[in-house]
Tab-separated table of C-alpha atoms in Angstrom:
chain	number	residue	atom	x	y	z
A	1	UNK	CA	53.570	-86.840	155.312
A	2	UNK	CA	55.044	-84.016	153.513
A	3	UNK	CA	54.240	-83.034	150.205
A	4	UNK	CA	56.504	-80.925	148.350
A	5	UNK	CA	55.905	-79.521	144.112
A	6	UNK	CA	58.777	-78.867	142.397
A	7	UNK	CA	58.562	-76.329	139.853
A	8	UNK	CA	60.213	-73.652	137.356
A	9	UNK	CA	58.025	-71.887	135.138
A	10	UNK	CA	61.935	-72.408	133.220
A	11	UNK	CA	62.399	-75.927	131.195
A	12	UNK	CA	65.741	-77.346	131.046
A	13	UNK	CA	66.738	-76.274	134.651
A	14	UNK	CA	67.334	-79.710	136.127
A	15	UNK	CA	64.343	-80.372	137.280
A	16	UNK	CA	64.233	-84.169	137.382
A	17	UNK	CA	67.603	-83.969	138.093
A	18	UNK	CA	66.991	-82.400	141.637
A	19	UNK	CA	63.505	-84.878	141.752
A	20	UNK	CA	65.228	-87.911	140.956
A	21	UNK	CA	68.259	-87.833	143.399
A	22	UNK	CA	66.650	-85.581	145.853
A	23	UNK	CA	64.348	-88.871	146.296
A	24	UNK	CA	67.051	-91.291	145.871
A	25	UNK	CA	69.203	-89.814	148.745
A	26	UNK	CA	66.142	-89.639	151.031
A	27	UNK	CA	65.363	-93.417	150.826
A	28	UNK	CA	68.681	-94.109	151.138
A	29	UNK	CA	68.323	-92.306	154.608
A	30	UNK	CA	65.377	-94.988	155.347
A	31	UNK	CA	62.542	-92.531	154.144
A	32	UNK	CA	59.762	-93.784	152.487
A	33	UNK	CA	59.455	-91.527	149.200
A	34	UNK	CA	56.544	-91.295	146.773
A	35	UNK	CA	57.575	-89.957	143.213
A	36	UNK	CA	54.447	-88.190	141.223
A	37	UNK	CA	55.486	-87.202	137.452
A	38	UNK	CA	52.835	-84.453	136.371
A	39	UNK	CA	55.700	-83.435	133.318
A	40	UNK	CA	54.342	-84.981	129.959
A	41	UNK	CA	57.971	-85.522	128.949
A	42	UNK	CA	58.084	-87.890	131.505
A	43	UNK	CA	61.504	-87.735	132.045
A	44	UNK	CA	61.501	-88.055	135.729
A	45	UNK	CA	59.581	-91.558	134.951
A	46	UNK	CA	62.386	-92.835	132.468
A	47	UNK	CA	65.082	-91.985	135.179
A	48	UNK	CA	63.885	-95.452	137.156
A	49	UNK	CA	61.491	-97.379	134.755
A	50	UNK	CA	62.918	-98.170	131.006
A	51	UNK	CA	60.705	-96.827	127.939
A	52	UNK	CA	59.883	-100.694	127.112
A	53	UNK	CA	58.318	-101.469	130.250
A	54	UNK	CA	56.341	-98.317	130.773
A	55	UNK	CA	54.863	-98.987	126.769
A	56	UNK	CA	54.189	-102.733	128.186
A	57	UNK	CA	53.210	-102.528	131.554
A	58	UNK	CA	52.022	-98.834	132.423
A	59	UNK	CA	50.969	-96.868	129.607
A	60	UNK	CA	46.969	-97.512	129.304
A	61	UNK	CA	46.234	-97.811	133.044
A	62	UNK	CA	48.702	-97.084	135.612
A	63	UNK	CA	50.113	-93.826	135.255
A	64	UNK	CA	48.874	-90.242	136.637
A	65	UNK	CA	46.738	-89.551	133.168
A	66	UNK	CA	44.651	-92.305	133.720
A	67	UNK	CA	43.719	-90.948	137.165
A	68	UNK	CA	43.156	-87.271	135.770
A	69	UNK	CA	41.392	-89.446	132.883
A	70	UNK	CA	38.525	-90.144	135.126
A	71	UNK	CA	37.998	-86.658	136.773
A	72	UNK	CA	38.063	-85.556	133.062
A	73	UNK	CA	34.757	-87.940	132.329
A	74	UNK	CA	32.980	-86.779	135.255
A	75	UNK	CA	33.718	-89.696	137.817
A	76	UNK	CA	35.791	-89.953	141.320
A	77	UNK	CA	38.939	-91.324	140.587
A	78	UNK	CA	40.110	-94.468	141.689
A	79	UNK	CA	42.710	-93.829	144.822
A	80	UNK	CA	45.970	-93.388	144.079
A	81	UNK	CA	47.498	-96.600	145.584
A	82	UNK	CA	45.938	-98.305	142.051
A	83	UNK	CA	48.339	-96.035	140.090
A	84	UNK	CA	51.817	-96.794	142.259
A	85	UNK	CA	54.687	-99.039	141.519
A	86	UNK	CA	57.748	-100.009	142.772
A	87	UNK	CA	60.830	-99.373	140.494
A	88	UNK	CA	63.061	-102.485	140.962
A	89	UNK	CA	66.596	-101.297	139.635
A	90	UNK	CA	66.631	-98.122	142.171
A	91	UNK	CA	65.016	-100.027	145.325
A	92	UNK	CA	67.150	-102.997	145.009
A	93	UNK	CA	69.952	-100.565	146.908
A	94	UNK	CA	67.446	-98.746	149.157
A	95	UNK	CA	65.640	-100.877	150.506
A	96	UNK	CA	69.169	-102.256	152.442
A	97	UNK	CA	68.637	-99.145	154.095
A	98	UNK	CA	65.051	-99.540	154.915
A	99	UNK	CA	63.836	-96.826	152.510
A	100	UNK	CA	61.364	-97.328	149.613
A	101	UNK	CA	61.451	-95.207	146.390
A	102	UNK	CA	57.402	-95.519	144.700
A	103	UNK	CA	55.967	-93.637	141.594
A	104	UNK	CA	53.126	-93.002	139.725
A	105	UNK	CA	54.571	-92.658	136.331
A	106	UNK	CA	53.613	-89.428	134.052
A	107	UNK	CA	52.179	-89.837	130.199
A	108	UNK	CA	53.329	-88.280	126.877
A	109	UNK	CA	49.400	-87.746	126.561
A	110	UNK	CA	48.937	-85.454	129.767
A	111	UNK	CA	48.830	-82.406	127.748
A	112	UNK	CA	45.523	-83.229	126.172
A	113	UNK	CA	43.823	-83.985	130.042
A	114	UNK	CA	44.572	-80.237	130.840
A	115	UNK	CA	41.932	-79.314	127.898
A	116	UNK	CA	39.582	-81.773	129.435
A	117	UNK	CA	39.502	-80.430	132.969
A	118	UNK	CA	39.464	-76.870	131.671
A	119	UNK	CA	35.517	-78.405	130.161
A	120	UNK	CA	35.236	-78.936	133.733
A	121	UNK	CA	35.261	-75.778	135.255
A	122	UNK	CA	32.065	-73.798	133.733
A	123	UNK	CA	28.979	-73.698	135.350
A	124	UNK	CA	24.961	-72.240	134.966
A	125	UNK	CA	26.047	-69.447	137.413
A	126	UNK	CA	28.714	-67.982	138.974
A	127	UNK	CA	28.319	-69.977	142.454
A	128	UNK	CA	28.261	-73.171	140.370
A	129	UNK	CA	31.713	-72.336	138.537
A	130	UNK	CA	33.517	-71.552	142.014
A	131	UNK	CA	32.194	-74.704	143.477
A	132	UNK	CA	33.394	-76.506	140.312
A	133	UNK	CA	36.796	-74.434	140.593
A	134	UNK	CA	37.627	-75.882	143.845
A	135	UNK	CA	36.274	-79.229	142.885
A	136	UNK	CA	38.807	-79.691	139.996
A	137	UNK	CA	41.812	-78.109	141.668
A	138	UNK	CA	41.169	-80.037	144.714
A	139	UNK	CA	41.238	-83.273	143.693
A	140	UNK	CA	45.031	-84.253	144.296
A	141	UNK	CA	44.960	-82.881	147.328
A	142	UNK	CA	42.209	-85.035	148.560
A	143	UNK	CA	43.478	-88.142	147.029
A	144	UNK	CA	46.999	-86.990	148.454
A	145	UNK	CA	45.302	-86.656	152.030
A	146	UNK	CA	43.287	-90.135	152.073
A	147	UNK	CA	46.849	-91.704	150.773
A	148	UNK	CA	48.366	-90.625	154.045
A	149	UNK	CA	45.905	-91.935	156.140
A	150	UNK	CA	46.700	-95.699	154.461
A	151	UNK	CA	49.813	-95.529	153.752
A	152	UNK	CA	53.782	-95.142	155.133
A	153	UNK	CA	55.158	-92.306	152.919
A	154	UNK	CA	57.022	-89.824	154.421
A	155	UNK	CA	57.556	-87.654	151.590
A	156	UNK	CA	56.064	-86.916	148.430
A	157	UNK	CA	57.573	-85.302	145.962
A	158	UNK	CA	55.391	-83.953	142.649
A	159	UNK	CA	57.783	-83.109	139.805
A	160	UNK	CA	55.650	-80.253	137.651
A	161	UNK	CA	55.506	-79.591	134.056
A	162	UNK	CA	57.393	-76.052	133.634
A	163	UNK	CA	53.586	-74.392	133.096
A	164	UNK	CA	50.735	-72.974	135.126
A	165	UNK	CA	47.918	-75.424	133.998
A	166	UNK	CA	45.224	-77.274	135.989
A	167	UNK	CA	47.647	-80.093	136.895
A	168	UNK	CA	50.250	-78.042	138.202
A	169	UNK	CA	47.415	-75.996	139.807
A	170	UNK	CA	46.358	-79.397	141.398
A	171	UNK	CA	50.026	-80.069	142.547
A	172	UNK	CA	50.602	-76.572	144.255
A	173	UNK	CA	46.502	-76.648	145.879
A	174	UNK	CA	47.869	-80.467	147.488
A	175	UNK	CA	51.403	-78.983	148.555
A	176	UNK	CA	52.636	-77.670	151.604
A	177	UNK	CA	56.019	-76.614	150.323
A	178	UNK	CA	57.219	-76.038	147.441
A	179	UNK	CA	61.164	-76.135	146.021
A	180	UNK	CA	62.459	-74.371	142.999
A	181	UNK	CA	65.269	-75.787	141.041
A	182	UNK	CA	66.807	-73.170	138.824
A	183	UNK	CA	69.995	-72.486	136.359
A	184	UNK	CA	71.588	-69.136	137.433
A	185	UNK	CA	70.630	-67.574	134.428
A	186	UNK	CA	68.402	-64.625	132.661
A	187	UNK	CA	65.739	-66.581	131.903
A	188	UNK	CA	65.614	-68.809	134.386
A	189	UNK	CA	65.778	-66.469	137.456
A	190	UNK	CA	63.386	-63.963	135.612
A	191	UNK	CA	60.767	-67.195	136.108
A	192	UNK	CA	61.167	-67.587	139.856
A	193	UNK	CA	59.216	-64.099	140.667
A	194	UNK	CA	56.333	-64.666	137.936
A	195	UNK	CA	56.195	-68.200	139.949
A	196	UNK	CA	55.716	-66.605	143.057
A	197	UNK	CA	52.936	-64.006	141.482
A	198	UNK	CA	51.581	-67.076	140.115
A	199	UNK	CA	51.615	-69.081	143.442
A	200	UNK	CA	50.241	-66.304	145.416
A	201	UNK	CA	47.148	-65.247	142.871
A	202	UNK	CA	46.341	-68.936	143.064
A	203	UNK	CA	46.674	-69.054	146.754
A	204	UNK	CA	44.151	-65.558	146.998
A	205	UNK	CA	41.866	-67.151	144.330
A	206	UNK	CA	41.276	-70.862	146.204
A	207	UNK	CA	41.128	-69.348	149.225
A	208	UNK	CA	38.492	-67.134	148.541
A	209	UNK	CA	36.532	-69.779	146.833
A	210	UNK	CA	36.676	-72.084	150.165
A	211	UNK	CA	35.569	-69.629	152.480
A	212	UNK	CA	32.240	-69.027	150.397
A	213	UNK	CA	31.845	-72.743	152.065
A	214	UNK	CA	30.699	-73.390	148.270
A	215	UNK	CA	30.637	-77.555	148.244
A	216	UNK	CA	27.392	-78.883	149.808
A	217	UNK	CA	27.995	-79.406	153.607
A	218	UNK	CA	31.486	-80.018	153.462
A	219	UNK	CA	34.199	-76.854	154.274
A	220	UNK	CA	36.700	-76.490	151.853
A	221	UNK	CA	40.352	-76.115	153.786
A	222	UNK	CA	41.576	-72.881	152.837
A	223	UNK	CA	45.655	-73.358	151.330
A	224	UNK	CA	49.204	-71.620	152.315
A	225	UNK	CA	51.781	-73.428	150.571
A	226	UNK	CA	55.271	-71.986	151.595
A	227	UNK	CA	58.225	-71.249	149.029
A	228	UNK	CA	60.818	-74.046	150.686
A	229	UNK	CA	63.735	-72.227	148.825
A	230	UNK	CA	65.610	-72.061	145.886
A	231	UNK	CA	68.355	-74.620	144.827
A	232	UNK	CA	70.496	-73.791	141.782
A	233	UNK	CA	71.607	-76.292	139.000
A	234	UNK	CA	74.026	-76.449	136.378
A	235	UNK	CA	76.498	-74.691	138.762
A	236	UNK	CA	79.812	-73.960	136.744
A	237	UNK	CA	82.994	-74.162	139.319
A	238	UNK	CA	85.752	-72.159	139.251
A	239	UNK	CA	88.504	-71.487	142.476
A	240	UNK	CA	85.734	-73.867	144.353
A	241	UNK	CA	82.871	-71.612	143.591
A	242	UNK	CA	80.108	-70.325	140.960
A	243	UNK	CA	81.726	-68.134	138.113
A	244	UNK	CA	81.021	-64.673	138.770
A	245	UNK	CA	78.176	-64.364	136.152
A	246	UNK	CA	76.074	-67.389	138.069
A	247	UNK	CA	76.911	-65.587	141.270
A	248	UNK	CA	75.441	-62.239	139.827
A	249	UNK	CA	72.277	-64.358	139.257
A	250	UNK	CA	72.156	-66.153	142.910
A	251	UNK	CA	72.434	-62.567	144.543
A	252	UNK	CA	69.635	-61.841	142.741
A	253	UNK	CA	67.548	-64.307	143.363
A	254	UNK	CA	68.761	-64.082	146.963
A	255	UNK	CA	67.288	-60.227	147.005
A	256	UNK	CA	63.741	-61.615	146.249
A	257	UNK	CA	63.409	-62.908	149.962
A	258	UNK	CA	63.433	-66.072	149.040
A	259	UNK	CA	65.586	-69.123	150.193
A	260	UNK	CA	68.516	-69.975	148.465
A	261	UNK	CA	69.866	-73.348	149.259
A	262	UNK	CA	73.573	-73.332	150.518
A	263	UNK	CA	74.795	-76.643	148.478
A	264	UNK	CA	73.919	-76.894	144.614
A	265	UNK	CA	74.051	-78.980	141.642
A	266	UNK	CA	77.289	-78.681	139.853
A	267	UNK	CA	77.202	-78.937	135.730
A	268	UNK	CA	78.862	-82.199	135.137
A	269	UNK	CA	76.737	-83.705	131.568
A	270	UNK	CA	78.970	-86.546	131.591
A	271	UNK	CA	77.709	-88.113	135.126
A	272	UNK	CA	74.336	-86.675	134.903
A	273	UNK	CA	73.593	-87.190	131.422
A	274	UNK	CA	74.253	-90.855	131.446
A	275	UNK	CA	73.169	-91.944	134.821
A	276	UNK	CA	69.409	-91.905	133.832
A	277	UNK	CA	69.914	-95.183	131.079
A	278	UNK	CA	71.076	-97.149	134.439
A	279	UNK	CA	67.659	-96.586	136.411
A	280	UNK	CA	69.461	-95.228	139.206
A	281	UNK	CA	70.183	-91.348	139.914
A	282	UNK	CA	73.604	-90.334	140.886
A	283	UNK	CA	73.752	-90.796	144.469
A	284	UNK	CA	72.924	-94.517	144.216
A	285	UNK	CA	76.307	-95.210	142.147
A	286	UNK	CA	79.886	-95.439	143.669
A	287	UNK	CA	82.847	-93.626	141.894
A	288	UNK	CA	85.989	-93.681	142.092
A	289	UNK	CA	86.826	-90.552	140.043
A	290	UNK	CA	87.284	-87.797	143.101
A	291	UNK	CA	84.824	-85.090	140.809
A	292	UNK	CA	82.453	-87.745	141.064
A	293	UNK	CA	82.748	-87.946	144.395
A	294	UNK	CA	82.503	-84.695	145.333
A	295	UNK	CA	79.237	-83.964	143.278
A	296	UNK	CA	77.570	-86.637	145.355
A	297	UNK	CA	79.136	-84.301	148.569
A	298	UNK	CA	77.474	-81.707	147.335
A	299	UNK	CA	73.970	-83.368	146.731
A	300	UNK	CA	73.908	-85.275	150.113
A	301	UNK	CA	74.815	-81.601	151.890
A	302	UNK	CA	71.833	-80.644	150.073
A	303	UNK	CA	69.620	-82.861	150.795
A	304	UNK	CA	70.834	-82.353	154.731
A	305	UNK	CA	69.533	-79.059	154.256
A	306	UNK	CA	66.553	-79.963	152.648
A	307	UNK	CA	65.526	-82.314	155.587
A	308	UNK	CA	65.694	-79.352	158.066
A	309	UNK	CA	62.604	-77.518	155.961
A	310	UNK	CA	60.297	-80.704	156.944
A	311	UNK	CA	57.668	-80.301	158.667
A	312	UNK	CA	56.814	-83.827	159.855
């Protein structure tokens, strides 16, 4: 099972965008996908469940909150197959294909668990607050790792809030990769290498922690989440390529060793924009319109080069 956090330190990049239809296109292949929102604007949750059934159905007990809830009061969670549904608009064309799209939805309310985990992390002494450390960051990734010993995912994607908090923290600890989707831009680009100092301080920190041994009798696995690569959004086309200002921004990027995927997500607010209200990303619709048809090209090439980056 392979567990990928998607992240930019950058809102407004596309995120859920990538998330959504990266997943979509994946199931469609036959792959069994597993969607965790960890964004409080939920947005990646409204692009297959509607607003009035997430209020009615989800909302007080079945969404990735309520798991952190219970961490936050000082008890083991429940597992996370308690917190999973099945969206039925998006999986009523995948599952044709033998794929399965699931999700544990996210909560306008997750803001306030990061302030109740943070109570978490003290201690009477300095060994006490390392083994607490690793206790709190760790829990996805144990929850994540007992999931894949009962279950038939083959890929799990976490969409993280664009922040460094203890839930993000918890999605990069329980990650083995992790993809950037970013806007060839100042601000956006300028994010990817404080990510990466980020990323690696964490890795250094944990790491340390877990070879003190700190928890009891039971080692602590020591994490090396890799940097899967770089795929840029909100690509503006011109003579079939970027404009020269967003290809100033992809060379950069390019020169910070990192990956930079080869296909990208074109700006097209029309198609993208609206596609969300149907419950279905992009690449589960058929157009007509020959733009239309070559943005879903261009996702599907991307998602061919994503699937090379697996590791299972």
């Amino acid at each position: 099972m392979d567990i990928i956090a998607i992240i930019n330190y950058k809102g407004g990049v596309g995120k859920t965008t990538v998330t959504a239809n990266l997943a979509a296109e994946l199931a469609q292949r036959g792959k069994k996908i597993l969607l965790i929102d960890t964004d409080a604007q939920a947005s990646l949750t409204f692009s297959f469940i509607a607003p009035d059934e997430w209020h009615t159905y989800y909302q007080d007990k079945q969404t990735i909150k309520s798991w952190f809830d219970a961490i936050s009061e000082g008890s083991e969670p429940p597992p996370l197959e308690e917190f999973i549904i099945t969206p039925v608009t998006a999986n009523d064309v995948v599952q044709a294909q033998g794929g399965r799209i699931d999700l544990i939805c996210s909560h306008l309310a997750l803001l306030n668990v990061d302030l109740e985990l943070a109570t978490l992390l003290g201690g009477a002494n300095m060994h006490q607050s390392k083994k607490n450390y690793l206790k709190v960051h760790g829990k996805l990734r144990n929850a994540l790792h007992q999931l894949a010993k009962s279950s038939d995912y083959d890929v799990v994607l976490i969409d993280c809030p664009p922040n460094f908090n203890i839930v993000t923290k918890n999605a990069i600890v329980a990650a083995q990769q992790i993809l950037i989707p970013a806007k060839p831009d100042y601000l956006s680009t300028l994010g990817i290498d404080y990510l990466q100092r980020s990323v690696n301080n964490l890795v250094k920190e944990f790491n340390e922690y877990a070879v003190l041994d700190l928890v009891e009798s039971q080692p602590v696995e020591t994490i090396q989440p890799k940097m899967m690569g770089v795929i840029f959004t909100m690509i503006q086309i011109t003579s079939n390529e970027a404009i020269a200002s967003q290809r100033h921004f992809i060379a950069q990027t390019k020169r910070l060793g990192l990956h930079v995927f080869s296909s990208f997500f074109r700006n097209n607010n029309t198609i993208f924009a609206d596609t969300p209200k149907s419950l279905k990303p992009v690449v589960l619709h058929q157009y007509s319109n020959d733009t239309y048809k070559k943005i879903l090209q261009e996702i599907k090439k991307f998602v061919d080069e994503f699937e090379t980056h697996l590791t299972s």
